[in-house]
Each structure stands twice: as C-alpha cells, then as structure tokens.
Coordinates of C-alpha atoms in Angstrom, one line a residue:
G1 CA -48.4 15.3 -27.1
T2 CA -48.0 12.3 -24.8
T3 CA -51.3 10.6 -25.6
A4 CA -52.8 8.8 -28.6
T5 CA -56.0 7.3 -29.8
A6 CA -56.8 4.5 -32.3
S7 CA -60.0 3.3 -34.0
S8 CA -58.9 -0.3 -33.9
D9 CA -58.3 -2.8 -31.1
S10 CA -55.2 -4.0 -33.1
V11 CA -53.4 -1.0 -31.6
Q12 CA -52.2 -1.1 -28.0
I13 CA -51.6 2.3 -26.4
S14 CA -49.5 2.5 -23.2
G15 CA -48.8 6.0 -22.1
S16 CA -46.9 7.6 -25.0
T17 CA -46.0 4.3 -26.6
V18 CA -48.2 3.2 -29.5
I19 CA -47.9 -0.5 -30.4
I20 CA -49.3 -2.0 -33.7
R21 CA -50.2 -5.6 -33.3
E22 CA -52.0 -6.9 -36.4
E23 CA -51.8 -6.9 -40.2
A24 CA -53.6 -3.9 -41.7
T25 CA -53.2 -0.5 -43.2
Y26 CA -52.7 2.2 -40.6
V27 CA -53.1 5.9 -41.3
I28 CA -51.0 7.9 -38.7
C29 CA -51.2 11.6 -38.1
G30 CA -50.4 14.1 -35.4
S31 CA -47.6 14.8 -33.0
L32 CA -46.3 12.4 -30.3
S33 CA -43.6 12.7 -27.7
G34 CA -43.1 9.0 -27.5
M35 CA -42.6 5.9 -29.6
L36 CA -44.4 4.1 -32.4
V37 CA -43.7 0.3 -32.3
V38 CA -44.7 -2.5 -34.8
D39 CA -44.9 -5.8 -33.0
A40 CA -47.1 -8.0 -35.2
P41 CA -47.0 -11.8 -36.1
D42 CA -44.1 -12.8 -38.3
T43 CA -46.6 -13.5 -41.2
A44 CA -48.2 -10.0 -41.0
K45 CA -47.9 -7.5 -43.9
L46 CA -48.5 -3.9 -42.8
Q47 CA -48.7 -0.5 -44.4
L48 CA -48.0 2.6 -42.3
V49 CA -49.3 5.7 -44.1
F50 CA -47.6 8.8 -42.7
N51 CA -50.2 11.6 -43.1
G52 CA -48.6 14.5 -41.2
V53 CA -46.6 12.8 -38.5
D54 CA -44.2 14.3 -35.9
I55 CA -42.7 11.8 -33.5
T56 CA -40.0 12.6 -31.1
S57 CA -38.3 10.2 -28.7
E58 CA -35.5 11.5 -26.4
S59 CA -34.5 8.0 -25.1
S60 CA -35.0 5.6 -28.0
A61 CA -35.9 5.1 -31.6
A62 CA -39.0 7.1 -32.5
L63 CA -40.2 4.3 -34.9
Y64 CA -39.2 0.8 -34.0
I65 CA -40.3 -2.2 -36.1
L66 CA -39.8 -5.3 -33.9
E67 CA -41.7 -8.0 -35.8
A68 CA -43.7 -8.4 -39.0
D69 CA -43.2 -10.1 -42.3
K70 CA -43.3 -7.0 -44.5
V71 CA -43.6 -3.4 -43.7
F72 CA -44.4 -0.6 -46.2
V73 CA -44.1 3.0 -45.0
T74 CA -46.0 5.4 -47.4
L75 CA -45.5 9.1 -47.3
A76 CA -48.9 10.5 -48.2
D77 CA -48.9 13.1 -51.0
G78 CA -48.5 16.7 -49.9
T79 CA -47.6 15.8 -46.3
E80 CA -44.6 16.7 -44.1
N81 CA -43.5 14.1 -41.7
K82 CA -40.9 14.3 -39.0
V83 CA -39.1 11.7 -36.9
N84 CA -36.6 12.6 -34.2
G85 CA -34.9 9.8 -32.3
A86 CA -32.1 9.0 -29.9
Y87 CA -29.4 6.5 -29.4
V88 CA -30.1 3.7 -26.9
A89 CA -27.6 0.9 -26.7
K90 CA -26.1 -2.1 -28.4
I91 CA -27.1 -5.5 -27.0
Y92 CA -24.8 -8.4 -27.7
K93 CA -25.2 -12.2 -28.0
S94 CA -21.8 -12.6 -26.5
I95 CA -18.9 -10.4 -25.5
E96 CA -15.3 -10.9 -24.5
L97 CA -13.5 -8.3 -22.4
S98 CA -9.8 -7.7 -21.9
E99 CA -8.1 -9.2 -18.9
D100 CA -8.5 -6.0 -16.9
G101 CA -12.2 -5.7 -18.0
T102 CA -11.8 -2.3 -19.5
E103 CA -12.0 -3.1 -23.2
V104 CA -14.2 -5.1 -25.5
V105 CA -11.9 -7.5 -27.5
D106 CA -14.6 -9.5 -29.3
S107 CA -18.3 -9.4 -29.6
K108 CA -21.3 -10.7 -31.6
K109 CA -24.2 -8.3 -31.9
L110 CA -27.8 -9.2 -31.3
H111 CA -29.5 -5.8 -31.5
K112 CA -28.3 -2.3 -32.0
Y113 CA -31.2 0.0 -31.3
D114 CA -29.2 3.0 -32.4
G115 CA -31.3 4.4 -35.2
A116 CA -34.1 7.1 -35.0
F117 CA -36.1 5.2 -37.6
Y118 CA -35.3 1.6 -36.9
S119 CA -36.4 -1.9 -38.0
K120 CA -35.3 -5.4 -37.1
M121 CA -37.0 -6.6 -40.3
S122 CA -36.9 -5.5 -43.9
M123 CA -38.6 -2.2 -44.7
N124 CA -39.9 -0.4 -47.8
I125 CA -40.5 3.3 -48.1
L126 CA -42.8 4.6 -50.8
G127 CA -44.3 7.9 -51.9
G128 CA -48.0 8.4 -52.7
E129 CA -49.4 8.8 -56.2
K130 CA -47.6 12.1 -56.8
G131 CA -44.6 11.1 -54.8
D132 CA -44.2 14.5 -53.1
G133 CA -44.7 13.4 -49.5
K134 CA -41.8 14.4 -47.2
L135 CA -40.0 12.6 -44.4
A136 CA -37.4 14.5 -42.2
I137 CA -35.3 12.3 -39.9
T138 CA -33.2 13.9 -37.2
A139 CA -31.0 11.4 -35.3
A140 CA -28.6 11.7 -32.4
N141 CA -26.8 8.6 -33.8
E142 CA -27.9 6.7 -36.9
G143 CA -30.8 7.8 -39.0
L144 CA -32.7 5.2 -41.1
D145 CA -31.7 1.7 -40.1
T146 CA -32.7 -1.9 -40.8
E147 CA -31.1 -5.1 -39.6
L148 CA -32.1 -6.8 -42.9
H149 CA -33.0 -5.0 -46.2
L150 CA -34.1 -1.5 -47.1
T151 CA -35.8 -0.4 -50.3
V152 CA -36.6 3.2 -51.1
L153 CA -39.2 3.4 -53.9
G154 CA -40.4 7.0 -53.6
G155 CA -40.9 10.1 -51.4
N156 CA -38.6 12.9 -50.4
I157 CA -36.4 11.8 -47.5
Q158 CA -34.1 14.2 -45.6
I159 CA -31.8 12.7 -43.0
R160 CA -29.6 14.6 -40.5
S161 CA -27.7 12.1 -38.4
G162 CA -24.9 12.1 -35.8
N163 CA -23.6 8.9 -37.4
D164 CA -24.5 6.9 -40.5
G165 CA -27.4 8.4 -42.3
I166 CA -28.7 5.0 -43.6
N167 CA -27.4 1.7 -42.2
T168 CA -28.4 -1.8 -43.1
N169 CA -26.4 -3.9 -40.8
E170 CA -26.6 -7.6 -41.3
D171 CA -23.1 -8.6 -42.3
N172 CA -22.8 -9.9 -45.9
I173 CA -26.6 -10.2 -46.2
S174 CA -28.2 -6.7 -46.1
V175 CA -29.2 -4.9 -49.4
T176 CA -29.9 -1.2 -49.5
A177 CA -31.8 -0.6 -52.8
I178 CA -32.8 2.9 -54.0
K179 CA -35.2 2.8 -56.9
G180 CA -36.9 6.1 -56.8
G181 CA -37.7 9.2 -54.8
A182 CA -35.1 11.6 -53.4
V183 CA -32.7 10.9 -50.5
D184 CA -30.7 13.8 -49.0
I185 CA -28.3 12.8 -46.2
T186 CA -26.0 15.0 -44.1
V187 CA -23.9 13.4 -41.3
T188 CA -23.5 16.1 -38.7
G189 CA -20.6 14.4 -37.0
Q190 CA -21.7 14.8 -33.4
T191 CA -20.5 11.2 -32.8
G192 CA -17.2 11.8 -34.6
E193 CA -17.9 9.5 -37.5
G194 CA -20.5 8.4 -40.0
D195 CA -21.0 7.3 -43.6
G196 CA -23.8 8.8 -45.7
I197 CA -25.1 5.4 -46.6
D198 CA -23.5 2.3 -45.0
S199 CA -24.6 -1.2 -46.0
N200 CA -22.9 -4.2 -44.4
G201 CA -23.9 -6.1 -47.6
W202 CA -24.7 -4.4 -50.9
L203 CA -25.8 -0.9 -52.0
V204 CA -27.7 -0.7 -55.3
I205 CA -28.9 2.6 -56.8
N206 CA -31.3 2.0 -59.7
G207 CA -33.1 5.3 -59.8
G208 CA -34.1 8.4 -57.9
K209 CA -31.8 11.0 -56.5
V210 CA -29.2 10.4 -53.9
T211 CA -27.2 13.1 -52.2
A212 CA -25.0 11.9 -49.3
S213 CA -22.3 13.8 -47.3
A214 CA -20.3 11.8 -44.8
C215 CA -18.8 13.2 -41.6
A216 CA -16.5 16.0 -42.4
T217 CA -13.7 15.0 -40.0
S218 CA -13.5 11.3 -40.2
G219 CA -12.4 8.7 -42.7
D220 CA -15.9 7.8 -43.9
A221 CA -17.6 7.6 -47.3
G222 CA -20.6 9.2 -48.9
I223 CA -21.7 5.8 -50.1
D224 CA -20.2 2.6 -48.6
A225 CA -21.0 -1.1 -48.8
D226 CA -19.0 -4.1 -47.7
K227 CA -20.0 -6.3 -50.6
G228 CA -20.1 -3.6 -53.3
V229 CA -21.7 -0.4 -54.5
Y230 CA -23.6 -0.5 -57.8
I231 CA -24.8 2.6 -59.6
R232 CA -27.2 1.5 -62.3
G233 CA -29.3 4.6 -62.6
G234 CA -30.5 7.8 -61.0
T235 CA -28.6 10.9 -60.0
V236 CA -25.9 10.5 -57.4
V237 CA -23.8 13.1 -55.5
A238 CA -21.7 11.3 -52.8
A239 CA -19.0 13.2 -50.9
G240 CA -16.7 11.8 -48.2
N241 CA -13.2 11.2 -47.0
M242 CA -12.9 7.6 -47.9
L243 CA -13.6 5.8 -51.2
D244 CA -14.9 2.3 -51.4
H245 CA -14.9 0.4 -54.7
F246 CA -18.0 1.2 -56.8
Q247 CA -19.2 -0.2 -60.0
A248 CA -21.0 2.2 -62.3
E249 CA -23.3 0.9 -65.0
Q250 CA -24.0 4.4 -66.1
A251 CA -21.4 7.1 -66.8
S252 CA -20.0 8.5 -63.5
V253 CA -17.1 10.8 -62.6
L254 CA -14.8 10.4 -59.6
F255 CA -12.8 13.3 -58.2
S256 CA -10.0 12.5 -55.7
F257 CA -8.4 15.4 -53.9
N258 CA -5.1 15.4 -51.9
G259 CA -6.7 17.6 -49.2
W260 CA -10.1 18.6 -47.8
Q261 CA -12.4 20.6 -50.0
S262 CA -14.8 22.9 -48.2
G263 CA -18.5 21.9 -48.0
G264 CA -21.6 24.0 -48.4
E265 CA -20.4 25.6 -51.7
A266 CA -21.9 25.1 -55.1
L267 CA -19.9 23.1 -57.6
T268 CA -20.4 22.9 -61.3
L269 CA -19.6 19.9 -63.5
K270 CA -18.8 20.9 -67.1
Q271 CA -17.9 19.1 -70.3
G272 CA -16.1 21.8 -72.3
D273 CA -18.4 24.9 -72.2
K274 CA -21.5 22.9 -71.3
T275 CA -22.8 22.6 -67.7
V276 CA -24.0 19.1 -67.2
M277 CA -24.5 18.8 -63.4
T278 CA -24.4 20.9 -60.3
A279 CA -23.8 19.8 -56.7
A280 CA -23.3 21.3 -53.2
P281 CA -22.0 18.8 -50.7
A282 CA -22.9 19.9 -47.2
N283 CA -19.6 18.7 -45.6
A284 CA -15.9 18.9 -46.3
F285 CA -14.7 16.1 -48.5
Q286 CA -11.8 14.5 -50.3
Y287 CA -13.7 12.2 -52.7
L288 CA -16.6 13.2 -54.8
I289 CA -18.7 10.8 -56.9
L290 CA -21.1 12.3 -59.5
S291 CA -23.4 10.2 -61.6
A292 CA -26.4 10.9 -63.8
P293 CA -28.2 9.4 -66.8
D294 CA -27.2 12.3 -69.0
L295 CA -23.5 11.9 -68.5
T296 CA -21.4 10.2 -71.2
E297 CA -17.9 8.9 -71.7
G298 CA -15.5 11.8 -71.8
T299 CA -13.5 14.4 -69.9
Y300 CA -15.1 16.6 -67.3
Q301 CA -14.1 19.7 -65.4
L302 CA -15.2 20.5 -61.8
Y303 CA -15.6 24.2 -60.9
R304 CA -16.2 26.2 -57.8
G305 CA -17.4 29.5 -59.1
D306 CA -15.0 30.5 -61.8
T307 CA -12.2 28.4 -60.4
Q308 CA -11.4 25.0 -62.0
L309 CA -10.7 22.5 -59.2
M310 CA -9.9 19.3 -61.2
V311 CA -10.3 17.5 -64.5
A312 CA -11.3 13.8 -64.5
A313 CA -12.5 11.2 -67.0
G314 CA -16.1 10.1 -66.9
G315 CA -17.1 6.5 -67.8
M316 CA -18.5 3.3 -66.6
Q317 CA -15.4 1.7 -65.2
G318 CA -16.2 2.5 -61.6
G319 CA -13.8 3.7 -58.9
R320 CA -11.3 2.1 -56.5
P321 CA -9.6 3.3 -53.4
M322 CA -6.5 5.3 -54.0
G323 CA -3.0 4.2 -52.7

C-alpha cells in the first residue's frame, strides 16, 4: 500500500517513498503506491533483488536511481515483478526561448525524469539462476531509462510504454547492451511517438531475445542508435516506420515495404519450403528486421498466413535507410 518497513537503518522511509542509502544487497517484495529511490555514495555497489514487487507511481518514476557507483537489479527466479510509472518533467542546464517566449529554440538537458524505471547512473539487469524471473514495466512516457549505460544480462522483461521502450540518453556516450534474457517492447503511442529501443550512443545485441515494436503512427524505429546498431547474436524482431543503419554480424533479413503493414498478426519467415522463424509485431510497420543464429546467407520469403508478402536476401551486410 502506502507504507513500507525495512530491517536495516541504511533504508530511509518517508511516507510512501523508500530511499536506499548504503552499499548492500536489498531483497524487495510487496506492493507500494509510491517510489523506490537509490541515493547512495558514488562509490557504493548495490544489488536490488526483486522478489515479487509491484510499485506504482502516478506522479514520477516508480524506481529512481539517483546516485551509486554500480547498480544490479536481479529478478528472482519464479517471481513476477511490476513497475508502473509516470512522466514528470525535463530539467535543463540552460534554455533559450524565441523572442515572443512561446518556443524553445535551444536547450541543454540536465535531467529528464521521464521513465518509469529510471537511472541517472549505469544499470544492469540480471535473472536468477534459472533466469525465469519476470519484470513488467508500464509507462505513461518512456519505460526503462538510463542517463549512462544499460546492460541486460537475463530475466524476462516486458515493456509497454507511451514513448521509447528503452532509452539510454547521454549523447554519443551511452551504450545499450543486451547479452541475455528476453526483452519484449511495445510502444503504445499515447505520446504520439516512440522507438522500441533508442540509444543516443550505441546499441549492441550479443544474445538473448529482443522483440521491439515502435509507435504505429510515427516515423520511429524498432531499434535505433545514433552511433550504430550492432547485431552480433541472439534473436531479433524489430518493427517500425523508420530504418537506421545497422550492422549485422550474424545473418539477418530486412524487409522494406512501401506502405504500412498491419500489426498483431503472425508472420512466417521461410527459406524455400522450410519455416525458419516466426514473428508477430504488435504494431503497424514499414520496416522489419529479423535476425537469428540459425539464419544463413540466402533468399527468404515472408508470409502472412498463405500470402507471400515479400522476398528478400539474408546476409551479414546490414541495412541502410532507403531513399
């Protein structure tokens, strides 16, 4: 509800806000209509074990990591964990308005505070020994955000967000790395835009399973990174209405359509008579990236039911924006 208890004096509780102050491992369970905050020394290394957590904040991020050296979020085996957070505001270092004061013409950001699961520092997400712990993030704006780096090593993460599903937002610095687990992202589009995964630096997919559907009505991508997208392993299904350059170091197939393809329907990737992959992007899309360790160089056909939609070559050359 709106109260909490802790067995350590390194946790400060103020109403429905729980603040973690010191380096340690914290096992967290139960439901909270409030906010979990990490504000520890900049040398502190912390592990947050989610062991059946349900946190809802209607006015801010549900989890906010303000300060710490390293933070590891572990999804305990066999648990279901939920985080539901709201959009707050952007806070700027400096801002320049138009002459009439009605428009922002230049700004430098300091903080964004617009993710449901938000960190100013780098953050790591892990599964337990079995790796079957679940985390469901529901966000009015952005879902899983860091201002530095994000590494996903395990667990089953489902994100439903009004804007970007995952955003690492330090320009030309941030790295989003997915090495294991399963990440399933659907941008609901309630803000009118949103990439599935958006890194202001690099996105590297080395393993695991990534399914990302961008906003159905905007020019956004399933996977997007300012400095480059690198697919080196794992299974990837990325659907959107914009295509950023990506470099595939395992065989991948890119389908580029002239118009929107409906979402929510099962698609089958075939090589001749052999079915090699299935996908069901949640939202309408114009670009579809499919990648998996079992794919090889060659020609592939994409089907919806018995209808062949397109033929494309699969390989490791990567993809580039069309036109």
